[in-house]
Amino acid sequence: MSKKSVPEINASSQADIAFLLLIFFLVAASMDTDSGIFRRLPPMPPEDVVVNPPKYAKRNILQVLVNKNDMLAVNGEIMDISMLKDKALEFILNPQNKPDLPAKDIKEVPFFGRVEVSKGIVSLQSDRGTSYKMYIAVQDELAAAFNEARDIKSMEQWGKKYDELDPEQQDAVRKVVPTAISEAEPKNIGGTK
Amino acid sequence: MAIFKRDEGSKSAPTISTASLPDVVYMMLFFFMISSTMREVTVMVENGMPDARTVTKLEKKSLVSNIYIGRPKAEFVGMYGSEPRIQLNDKFATLNDITSFVIAEQEARSEEDRNSITNNLKVDMDTKMGIVTDLKQELRRANSLRVSYAARKKV
């Protein structure tokens, strides 16, 4: 028997080629998945129609103002942003049915049956001079308040957090706690352009 | 146990086989090819995204149209100034271009997807709200109402 085997094809350069391709894809590609705060803008009213803004009772509105110095005022009183979430949460849920917090409607919702749905609307108004960072921080706090309210509702119903529910249950919770953030038409009060 | 005995003297230390190295690299290559998307536009504005806790992921990449806002990067300051600008695709744009951009984005998608395009607003965190508000009004006028304020997940 001969001790020599069949000569192998030298494959060491294949690794180099593969590395080249790998590095090309690493450079040309971006891995980041887009994430963000999703919102639906209200449709533009037709220009020739004068729309009277709907009237809401004062108790049903949580007025959030952010001025050009990134200062926050909720229902007329200056507030730190760390307090906003609790304030909004109390506004959404109104657990003690206080007369100065939103009224509630009785609605028919799957899983829940007849349930109280808050009529409250968070009205967010920012100035042209407000920084985007502050605006997102406020949006984030409000969204966090709504999420927490949903967590509380789903805890009462199923003993689970909102994220752990299946899609139909999430839908139902969203009907009980709808995202009611309204952005007022932009104003220009002493804004810097 | 003669099988385990090395025929010493005739050979030096055995070389490590690198034959499987290409396979490993190919595996990595395919992983990156599948998990990544091609970078389509060169961003010409500053793009420091704000942090937020309640971010949601944008599910369908093909239904996202990106709008960048921020100060032009250093190499463009000479030409476009240092005020925040809007960037659509590969060029700077003004508010008047938004409507045609929205229509072009809708044309590029199939009929049934046109109403589910999400405008991903990638706004630099030092930008003032004025330009963002203008953009939102313009999007409302163009009836493209789904927006996502791009933000990073705060940990």
mmCIF file of C-alpha atoms in Angstrom:
data_model
loop_
_atom_site.group_PDB
_atom_site.id
_atom_site.type_symbol
_atom_site.label_atom_id
_atom_site.label_comp_id
_atom_site.label_asym_id
_atom_site.label_seq_id
_atom_site.Cartn_x
_atom_site.Cartn_y
_atom_site.Cartn_z
ATOM 1 C CA MET A 1 0.000 0.000 0.000
ATOM 2 C CA SER A 2 1.202 3.391 -0.877
ATOM 3 C CA LYS A 3 1.403 5.839 1.979
ATOM 4 C CA LYS A 4 0.512 8.853 -0.160
ATOM 5 C CA SER A 5 -3.113 9.950 -0.291
ATOM 6 C CA VAL A 6 -4.896 11.889 -3.019
ATOM 7 C CA PRO A 7 -3.608 15.475 -2.958
ATOM 8 C CA GLU A 8 -6.202 17.840 -1.450
ATOM 9 C CA ILE A 9 -7.272 21.048 -3.086
ATOM 10 C CA ASN A 10 -5.916 23.903 -1.059
ATOM 11 C CA ALA A 11 -8.965 25.537 0.499
ATOM 12 C CA SER A 12 -7.224 28.023 2.724
ATOM 13 C CA SER A 13 -7.998 30.950 0.453
ATOM 14 C CA GLN A 14 -11.689 30.202 0.617
ATOM 15 C CA ALA A 15 -11.691 31.544 4.139
ATOM 16 C CA ASP A 16 -10.185 34.796 2.916
ATOM 17 C CA ILE A 17 -12.877 35.188 0.278
ATOM 18 C CA ALA A 18 -15.589 34.494 2.815
ATOM 19 C CA PHE A 19 -14.053 37.000 5.200
ATOM 20 C CA LEU A 20 -14.050 39.634 2.480
ATOM 21 C CA LEU A 21 -17.747 39.048 1.834
ATOM 22 C CA LEU A 22 -18.486 39.069 5.537
ATOM 23 C CA ILE A 23 -16.732 42.381 6.064
ATOM 24 C CA PHE A 24 -18.529 43.880 3.071
ATOM 25 C CA PHE A 25 -21.914 42.952 4.527
ATOM 26 C CA LEU A 26 -20.954 44.170 7.962
ATOM 27 C CA VAL A 27 -20.080 47.582 6.566
ATOM 28 C CA ALA A 28 -22.941 47.922 4.090
ATOM 29 C CA ALA A 29 -25.705 46.738 6.365
ATOM 30 C CA SER A 30 -27.378 48.245 9.338
ATOM 31 C CA MET A 31 -28.693 46.017 12.051
ATOM 32 C CA ASP A 32 -30.761 48.569 13.911
ATOM 33 C CA THR A 33 -34.447 47.901 13.951
ATOM 34 C CA ASP A 34 -36.540 51.018 13.892
ATOM 35 C CA SER A 35 -38.303 51.709 17.113
ATOM 36 C CA GLY A 36 -40.294 54.688 18.202
ATOM 37 C CA ILE A 37 -43.442 56.094 19.714
ATOM 38 C CA PHE A 38 -46.318 55.470 17.347
ATOM 39 C CA ARG A 39 -49.022 58.082 16.965
ATOM 40 C CA ARG A 40 -51.836 58.674 14.537
ATOM 41 C CA LEU A 41 -52.256 62.255 13.410
ATOM 42 C CA PRO A 42 -55.764 63.672 13.230
ATOM 43 C CA PRO A 43 -56.966 64.163 9.671
ATOM 44 C CA MET A 44 -56.869 67.683 8.291
ATOM 45 C CA PRO A 45 -60.307 69.267 8.189
ATOM 46 C CA PRO A 46 -61.338 70.405 4.717
ATOM 47 C CA GLU A 47 -60.231 73.974 4.154
ATOM 48 C CA ASP A 48 -63.550 75.485 3.140
ATOM 49 C CA VAL A 49 -65.398 74.076 6.119
ATOM 50 C CA VAL A 50 -65.162 75.959 9.371
ATOM 51 C CA VAL A 51 -65.052 73.361 12.082
ATOM 52 C CA ASN A 52 -66.021 74.433 15.529
ATOM 53 C CA PRO A 53 -63.812 72.660 18.025
ATOM 54 C CA PRO A 54 -65.919 70.287 20.068
ATOM 55 C CA LYS A 55 -66.616 71.435 23.591
ATOM 56 C CA TYR A 56 -65.552 69.283 26.465
ATOM 57 C CA ALA A 57 -66.304 69.752 30.108
ATOM 58 C CA LYS A 58 -63.346 71.095 32.018
ATOM 59 C CA ARG A 59 -63.121 67.989 34.168
ATOM 60 C CA ASN A 60 -62.610 65.827 31.073
ATOM 61 C CA ILE A 61 -59.515 67.662 29.891
ATOM 62 C CA LEU A 62 -55.981 67.315 31.173
ATOM 63 C CA GLN A 63 -54.219 70.259 29.703
ATOM 64 C CA VAL A 64 -50.492 69.738 29.262
ATOM 65 C CA LEU A 65 -48.505 72.738 28.114
ATOM 66 C CA VAL A 66 -44.831 72.797 27.282
ATOM 67 C CA ASN A 67 -43.309 76.192 26.664
ATOM 68 C CA LYS A 68 -40.207 77.229 24.780
ATOM 69 C CA ASN A 69 -38.046 76.931 27.882
ATOM 70 C CA ASP A 70 -39.100 73.285 28.187
ATOM 71 C CA MET A 71 -41.194 74.043 31.241
ATOM 72 C CA LEU A 72 -44.238 71.948 31.871
ATOM 73 C CA ALA A 73 -47.622 73.101 33.096
ATOM 74 C CA VAL A 74 -50.466 70.694 33.804
ATOM 75 C CA ASN A 75 -53.919 72.244 34.207
ATOM 76 C CA GLY A 76 -52.295 75.596 34.844
ATOM 77 C CA GLU A 77 -49.793 74.622 37.487
ATOM 78 C CA ILE A 78 -46.106 74.200 36.853
ATOM 79 C CA MET A 79 -44.981 70.649 37.313
ATOM 80 C CA ASP A 80 -41.826 68.617 37.061
ATOM 81 C CA ILE A 81 -41.831 65.963 34.368
ATOM 82 C CA SER A 82 -41.294 63.190 36.913
ATOM 83 C CA MET A 83 -44.739 63.964 38.363
ATOM 84 C CA LEU A 84 -46.532 63.909 35.024
ATOM 85 C CA LYS A 85 -47.049 60.159 34.814
ATOM 86 C CA ASP A 86 -48.789 59.849 38.178
ATOM 87 C CA LYS A 87 -50.921 62.872 37.450
ATOM 88 C CA ALA A 88 -51.938 61.447 34.073
ATOM 89 C CA LEU A 89 -52.592 58.021 35.563
ATOM 90 C CA GLU A 90 -54.887 59.485 38.198
ATOM 91 C CA PHE A 91 -56.610 61.439 35.452
ATOM 92 C CA ILE A 92 -57.144 58.370 33.275
ATOM 93 C CA LEU A 93 -58.413 56.053 35.974
ATOM 94 C CA ASN A 94 -60.094 58.460 38.393
ATOM 95 C CA PRO A 95 -60.255 55.687 40.992
ATOM 96 C CA GLN A 96 -62.224 57.613 43.601
ATOM 97 C CA ASN A 97 -64.686 59.092 41.096
ATOM 98 C CA LYS A 98 -63.756 62.617 42.096
ATOM 99 C CA PRO A 99 -65.950 65.325 40.619
ATOM 100 C CA ASP A 100 -62.990 67.256 39.217
ATOM 101 C CA LEU A 101 -61.600 64.269 37.317
ATOM 102 C CA PRO A 102 -63.088 62.801 34.114
ATOM 103 C CA ALA A 103 -66.586 61.438 33.934
ATOM 104 C CA LYS A 104 -67.089 57.859 32.817
ATOM 105 C CA ASP A 105 -69.273 56.255 30.209
ATOM 106 C CA ILE A 106 -70.721 52.783 30.474
ATOM 107 C CA LYS A 107 -69.740 50.781 27.398
ATOM 108 C CA GLU A 108 -70.060 47.228 26.224
ATOM 109 C CA VAL A 109 -66.608 45.695 25.729
ATOM 110 C CA PRO A 110 -65.819 42.031 25.014
ATOM 111 C CA PHE A 111 -64.440 40.084 28.032
ATOM 112 C CA PHE A 112 -65.227 42.974 30.362
ATOM 113 C CA GLY A 113 -68.963 43.221 29.728
ATOM 114 C CA ARG A 114 -70.438 46.570 30.713
ATOM 115 C CA VAL A 115 -67.547 48.636 31.910
ATOM 116 C CA GLU A 116 -66.751 52.228 32.746
ATOM 117 C CA VAL A 117 -64.690 53.999 30.108
ATOM 118 C CA SER A 118 -63.168 57.327 30.973
ATOM 119 C CA LYS A 119 -64.198 60.319 28.893
ATOM 120 C CA GLY A 120 -60.943 62.078 29.687
ATOM 121 C CA ILE A 121 -58.725 63.510 26.992
ATOM 122 C CA VAL A 122 -55.139 64.580 27.440
ATOM 123 C CA SER A 123 -54.577 67.747 25.496
ATOM 124 C CA LEU A 124 -50.927 68.293 24.687
ATOM 125 C CA GLN A 125 -49.777 71.653 23.483
ATOM 126 C CA SER A 126 -46.196 72.430 22.673
ATOM 127 C CA ASP A 127 -44.560 75.605 21.527
ATOM 128 C CA ARG A 128 -42.500 76.072 18.399
ATOM 129 C CA GLY A 129 -39.509 76.648 20.626
ATOM 130 C CA THR A 130 -39.928 73.470 22.671
ATOM 131 C CA SER A 131 -37.037 71.091 22.186
ATOM 132 C CA TYR A 132 -37.807 67.778 20.556
ATOM 133 C CA LYS A 133 -36.182 65.945 23.436
ATOM 134 C CA MET A 134 -38.643 67.464 25.897
ATOM 135 C CA TYR A 135 -41.571 66.772 23.577
ATOM 136 C CA ILE A 136 -40.638 63.101 23.322
ATOM 137 C CA ALA A 137 -40.116 62.922 27.075
ATOM 138 C CA VAL A 138 -43.646 64.262 27.622
ATOM 139 C CA GLN A 139 -45.137 61.932 25.003
ATOM 140 C CA ASP A 140 -43.257 59.081 26.649
ATOM 141 C CA GLU A 141 -44.561 59.898 30.140
ATOM 142 C CA LEU A 142 -48.128 60.107 28.835
ATOM 143 C CA ALA A 143 -47.770 56.832 26.944
ATOM 144 C CA ALA A 144 -46.307 55.246 30.075
ATOM 145 C CA ALA A 145 -49.331 56.433 32.048
ATOM 146 C CA PHE A 146 -51.708 54.855 29.516
ATOM 147 C CA ASN A 147 -49.702 51.638 29.547
ATOM 148 C CA GLU A 148 -49.818 51.526 33.309
ATOM 149 C CA ALA A 149 -53.571 52.109 33.300
ATOM 150 C CA ARG A 150 -53.925 49.187 30.874
ATOM 151 C CA ASP A 151 -51.739 47.040 33.089
ATOM 152 C CA ILE A 152 -53.979 47.812 36.045
ATOM 153 C CA LYS A 153 -57.145 46.970 34.081
ATOM 154 C CA SER A 154 -55.769 43.706 32.765
ATOM 155 C CA MET A 155 -54.460 42.804 36.217
ATOM 156 C CA GLU A 156 -57.994 43.211 37.591
ATOM 157 C CA GLN A 157 -59.453 41.096 34.810
ATOM 158 C CA TRP A 158 -56.911 38.358 34.190
ATOM 159 C CA GLY A 159 -54.197 38.791 36.783
ATOM 160 C CA LYS A 160 -51.710 39.310 33.983
ATOM 161 C CA LYS A 161 -49.914 42.296 32.564
ATOM 162 C CA TYR A 162 -51.120 43.875 29.330
ATOM 163 C CA ASP A 163 -48.080 42.639 27.399
ATOM 164 C CA GLU A 164 -48.790 39.020 28.348
ATOM 165 C CA LEU A 165 -52.352 39.000 27.026
ATOM 166 C CA ASP A 166 -53.316 37.588 23.652
ATOM 167 C CA PRO A 167 -54.230 40.036 20.860
ATOM 168 C CA GLU A 168 -58.017 39.921 21.375
ATOM 169 C CA GLN A 169 -57.662 40.607 25.070
ATOM 170 C CA GLN A 170 -55.279 43.464 24.311
ATOM 171 C CA ASP A 171 -57.874 44.863 21.926
ATOM 172 C CA ALA A 172 -60.468 44.754 24.654
ATOM 173 C CA VAL A 173 -58.179 46.495 27.122
ATOM 174 C CA ARG A 174 -57.448 49.135 24.532
ATOM 175 C CA LYS A 175 -61.191 49.750 24.271
ATOM 176 C CA VAL A 176 -61.432 50.166 28.023
ATOM 177 C CA VAL A 177 -58.410 52.482 28.162
ATOM 178 C CA PRO A 178 -58.182 54.195 24.771
ATOM 179 C CA THR A 179 -55.136 56.303 24.023
ATOM 180 C CA ALA A 180 -56.743 59.715 24.242
ATOM 181 C CA ILE A 181 -53.943 62.146 23.540
ATOM 182 C CA SER A 182 -54.989 65.097 21.484
ATOM 183 C CA GLU A 183 -52.451 67.483 20.129
ATOM 184 C CA ALA A 184 -53.725 70.998 19.935
ATOM 185 C CA GLU A 185 -53.138 73.052 16.839
ATOM 186 C CA PRO A 186 -49.678 74.580 17.048
ATOM 187 C CA LYS A 187 -49.331 77.973 18.612
ATOM 188 C CA ASN A 188 -46.529 80.394 18.327
ATOM 189 C CA ILE A 189 -46.131 82.166 21.591
ATOM 190 C CA GLY A 190 -42.784 83.823 21.756
ATOM 191 C CA GLY A 191 -41.252 80.925 19.897
ATOM 192 C CA THR A 192 -37.810 81.180 18.421
ATOM 193 C CA LYS A 193 -37.557 80.229 14.801
ATOM 194 C CA MET B 1 -2.022 -0.133 22.645
ATOM 195 C CA ALA B 2 -0.167 0.446 19.510
ATOM 196 C CA ILE B 3 -2.830 2.469 17.760
ATOM 197 C CA PHE B 4 -2.389 5.396 20.076
ATOM 198 C CA LYS B 5 1.292 5.420 19.742
ATOM 199 C CA ARG B 6 2.603 8.098 17.545
ATOM 200 C CA ASP B 7 5.192 7.274 15.004
ATOM 201 C CA GLU B 8 7.665 9.590 16.572
ATOM 202 C CA GLY B 9 10.596 11.036 14.751
ATOM 203 C CA SER B 10 9.134 10.988 11.245
ATOM 204 C CA LYS B 11 6.666 13.871 11.871
ATOM 205 C CA SER B 12 6.818 17.160 13.715
ATOM 206 C CA ALA B 13 3.770 18.603 15.544
ATOM 207 C CA PRO B 14 0.581 18.038 13.532
ATOM 208 C CA THR B 15 -0.890 21.074 11.794
ATOM 209 C CA ILE B 16 -4.343 22.193 12.865
ATOM 210 C CA SER B 17 -6.796 21.709 10.048
ATOM 211 C CA THR B 18 -8.343 24.977 8.910
ATOM 212 C CA ALA B 19 -10.675 23.302 6.471
ATOM 213 C CA SER B 20 -13.735 24.113 8.584
ATOM 214 C CA LEU B 21 -12.856 27.771 8.974
ATOM 215 C CA PRO B 22 -14.591 28.764 5.724
ATOM 216 C CA ASP B 23 -17.729 26.992 6.907
ATOM 217 C CA VAL B 24 -17.756 28.970 10.112
ATOM 218 C CA VAL B 25 -17.227 32.219 8.264
ATOM 219 C CA TYR B 26 -19.943 31.370 5.754
ATOM 220 C CA MET B 27 -22.322 30.734 8.606
ATOM 221 C CA MET B 28 -21.609 34.182 9.988
ATOM 222 C CA LEU B 29 -21.918 35.661 6.519
ATOM 223 C CA PHE B 30 -25.353 34.188 5.941
ATOM 224 C CA PHE B 31 -26.457 35.277 9.391
ATOM 225 C CA PHE B 32 -25.552 38.867 8.625
ATOM 226 C CA MET B 33 -27.064 38.717 5.145
ATOM 227 C CA ILE B 34 -30.394 37.590 6.538
ATOM 228 C CA SER B 35 -30.579 39.652 9.700
ATOM 229 C CA SER B 36 -29.565 42.970 8.224
ATOM 230 C CA THR B 37 -30.963 45.405 5.763
ATOM 231 C CA MET B 38 -29.015 47.436 3.299
ATOM 232 C CA ARG B 39 -28.305 51.001 4.228
ATOM 233 C CA GLU B 40 -30.233 52.930 1.640
ATOM 234 C CA VAL B 41 -29.614 56.571 2.326
ATOM 235 C CA THR B 42 -26.659 58.476 3.602
ATOM 236 C CA VAL B 43 -27.878 60.581 6.462
ATOM 237 C CA MET B 44 -26.741 64.146 5.968
ATOM 238 C CA VAL B 45 -28.131 65.578 9.184
ATOM 239 C CA GLU B 46 -27.212 65.135 12.811
ATOM 240 C CA ASN B 47 -29.287 62.292 14.169
ATOM 241 C CA GLY B 48 -29.092 61.864 17.906
ATOM 242 C CA MET B 49 -32.238 59.994 18.817
ATOM 243 C CA PRO B 50 -33.970 60.699 22.126
ATOM 244 C CA ASP B 51 -34.576 57.958 24.666
ATOM 245 C CA ALA B 52 -38.009 56.736 25.606
ATOM 246 C CA ARG B 53 -39.409 53.895 27.677
ATOM 247 C CA THR B 54 -42.559 53.134 25.751
ATOM 248 C CA VAL B 55 -41.157 52.492 22.305
ATOM 249 C CA THR B 56 -42.763 50.046 19.929
ATOM 250 C CA LYS B 57 -40.929 48.340 17.110
ATOM 251 C CA LEU B 58 -41.885 49.116 13.564
ATOM 252 C CA GLU B 59 -42.870 45.745 12.234
ATOM 253 C CA LYS B 60 -42.799 45.937 8.484
ATOM 254 C CA LYS B 61 -39.682 47.548 7.122
ATOM 255 C CA SER B 62 -41.141 47.837 3.646
ATOM 256 C CA LEU B 63 -43.963 50.035 4.919
ATOM 257 C CA VAL B 64 -41.727 52.567 6.614
ATOM 258 C CA SER B 65 -40.743 55.796 4.969
ATOM 259 C CA ASN B 66 -38.018 57.733 6.696
ATOM 260 C CA ILE B 67 -37.956 61.469 7.213
ATOM 261 C CA TYR B 68 -34.868 62.919 8.845
ATOM 262 C CA ILE B 69 -34.718 66.273 10.591
ATOM 263 C CA GLY B 70 -31.695 67.843 12.178
ATOM 264 C CA ARG B 71 -28.844 70.242 11.744
ATOM 265 C CA PRO B 72 -26.803 69.488 8.598
ATOM 266 C CA LYS B 73 -23.603 67.613 9.338
ATOM 267 C CA ALA B 74 -20.342 69.532 9.443
ATOM 268 C CA GLU B 75 -19.467 68.932 5.791
ATOM 269 C CA PHE B 76 -22.812 70.341 4.610
ATOM 270 C CA VAL B 77 -22.924 73.381 6.871
ATOM 271 C CA GLY B 78 -21.182 75.536 4.267
ATOM 272 C CA MET B 79 -23.836 74.788 1.690
ATOM 273 C CA TYR B 80 -26.990 74.406 3.728
ATOM 274 C CA GLY B 81 -26.358 76.409 6.893
ATOM 275 C CA SER B 82 -26.633 75.193 10.453
ATOM 276 C CA GLU B 83 -30.391 75.518 10.990
ATOM 277 C CA PRO B 84 -32.286 72.207 11.234
ATOM 278 C CA ARG B 85 -33.320 70.901 7.841
ATOM 279 C CA ILE B 86 -35.533 68.141 6.531
ATOM 280 C CA GLN B 87 -33.906 65.333 4.601
ATOM 281 C CA LEU B 88 -35.916 63.115 2.295
ATOM 282 C CA ASN B 89 -34.141 60.227 0.624
ATOM 283 C CA ASP B 90 -30.727 61.551 -0.336
ATOM 284 C CA LYS B 91 -31.304 65.255 -0.463
ATOM 285 C CA PHE B 92 -32.333 68.182 1.657
ATOM 286 C CA ALA B 93 -35.904 69.232 1.189
ATOM 287 C CA THR B 94 -38.310 71.959 2.135
ATOM 288 C CA LEU B 95 -41.816 71.667 3.488
ATOM 289 C CA ASN B 96 -43.225 72.058 -0.005
ATOM 290 C CA ASP B 97 -41.595 68.778 -1.053
ATOM 291 C CA ILE B 98 -43.422 66.734 1.565
ATOM 292 C CA THR B 99 -46.630 66.242 -0.399
ATOM 293 C CA SER B 100 -44.828 65.000 -3.497
ATOM 294 C CA PHE B 101 -42.617 62.798 -1.316
ATOM 295 C CA VAL B 102 -45.664 61.213 0.314
ATOM 296 C CA ILE B 103 -47.230 60.590 -3.091
ATOM 297 C CA ALA B 104 -43.984 59.109 -4.429
ATOM 298 C CA GLU B 105 -43.765 56.807 -1.401
ATOM 299 C CA GLN B 106 -47.353 55.687 -1.964
ATOM 300 C CA GLU B 107 -46.738 55.086 -5.652
ATOM 301 C CA ALA B 108 -43.821 52.838 -4.781
ATOM 302 C CA ARG B 109 -46.019 50.507 -2.738
ATOM 303 C CA SER B 110 -48.722 48.186 -3.899
ATOM 304 C CA GLU B 111 -52.326 49.314 -3.788
ATOM 305 C CA GLU B 112 -53.323 47.575 -0.585
ATOM 306 C CA ASP B 113 -50.314 48.815 1.373
ATOM 307 C CA ARG B 114 -50.759 52.480 0.580
ATOM 308 C CA ASN B 115 -52.802 53.318 3.623
ATOM 309 C CA SER B 116 -50.513 51.568 6.041
ATOM 310 C CA ILE B 117 -47.312 53.466 5.338
ATOM 311 C CA THR B 118 -45.758 54.743 8.541
ATOM 312 C CA ASN B 119 -43.722 57.907 8.448
ATOM 313 C CA ASN B 120 -40.750 57.345 10.676
ATOM 314 C CA LEU B 121 -39.693 60.754 11.936
ATOM 315 C CA LYS B 122 -36.044 60.560 12.799
ATOM 316 C CA VAL B 123 -35.570 63.859 14.518
ATOM 317 C CA ASP B 124 -32.444 65.002 16.263
ATOM 318 C CA MET B 125 -33.115 65.654 19.923
ATOM 319 C CA ASP B 126 -31.740 69.200 19.852
ATOM 320 C CA THR B 127 -34.225 70.260 17.189
ATOM 321 C CA LYS B 128 -36.929 72.730 18.143
ATOM 322 C CA MET B 129 -40.544 71.633 17.752
ATOM 323 C CA GLY B 130 -41.360 74.339 15.199
ATOM 324 C CA ILE B 131 -40.074 72.463 12.184
ATOM 325 C CA VAL B 132 -41.529 69.183 13.459
ATOM 326 C CA THR B 133 -44.939 70.789 13.904
ATOM 327 C CA ASP B 134 -44.767 72.210 10.386
ATOM 328 C CA LEU B 135 -43.889 68.790 9.065
ATOM 329 C CA LYS B 136 -46.774 67.177 10.915
ATOM 330 C CA GLN B 137 -49.204 69.744 9.526
ATOM 331 C CA GLU B 138 -47.824 69.035 6.073
ATOM 332 C CA LEU B 139 -48.280 65.285 6.571
ATOM 333 C CA ARG B 140 -51.842 65.852 7.705
ATOM 334 C CA ARG B 141 -52.439 67.909 4.578
ATOM 335 C CA ALA B 142 -51.026 65.058 2.485
ATOM 336 C CA ASN B 143 -53.260 62.679 4.434
ATOM 337 C CA SER B 144 -50.437 60.442 5.574
ATOM 338 C CA LEU B 145 -51.385 60.121 9.187
ATOM 339 C CA ARG B 146 -49.371 57.263 10.628
ATOM 340 C CA VAL B 147 -46.250 58.605 12.265
ATOM 341 C CA SER B 148 -43.671 57.145 14.562
ATOM 342 C CA TYR B 149 -41.326 59.357 16.528
ATOM 343 C CA ALA B 150 -38.086 57.440 16.353
ATOM 344 C CA ALA B 151 -36.600 56.880 19.774
ATOM 345 C CA ARG B 152 -34.221 54.475 21.382
ATOM 346 C CA LYS B 153 -35.317 52.146 24.113
ATOM 347 C CA LYS B 154 -34.257 53.492 27.469
ATOM 348 C CA VAL B 155 -32.760 50.809 29.677
#
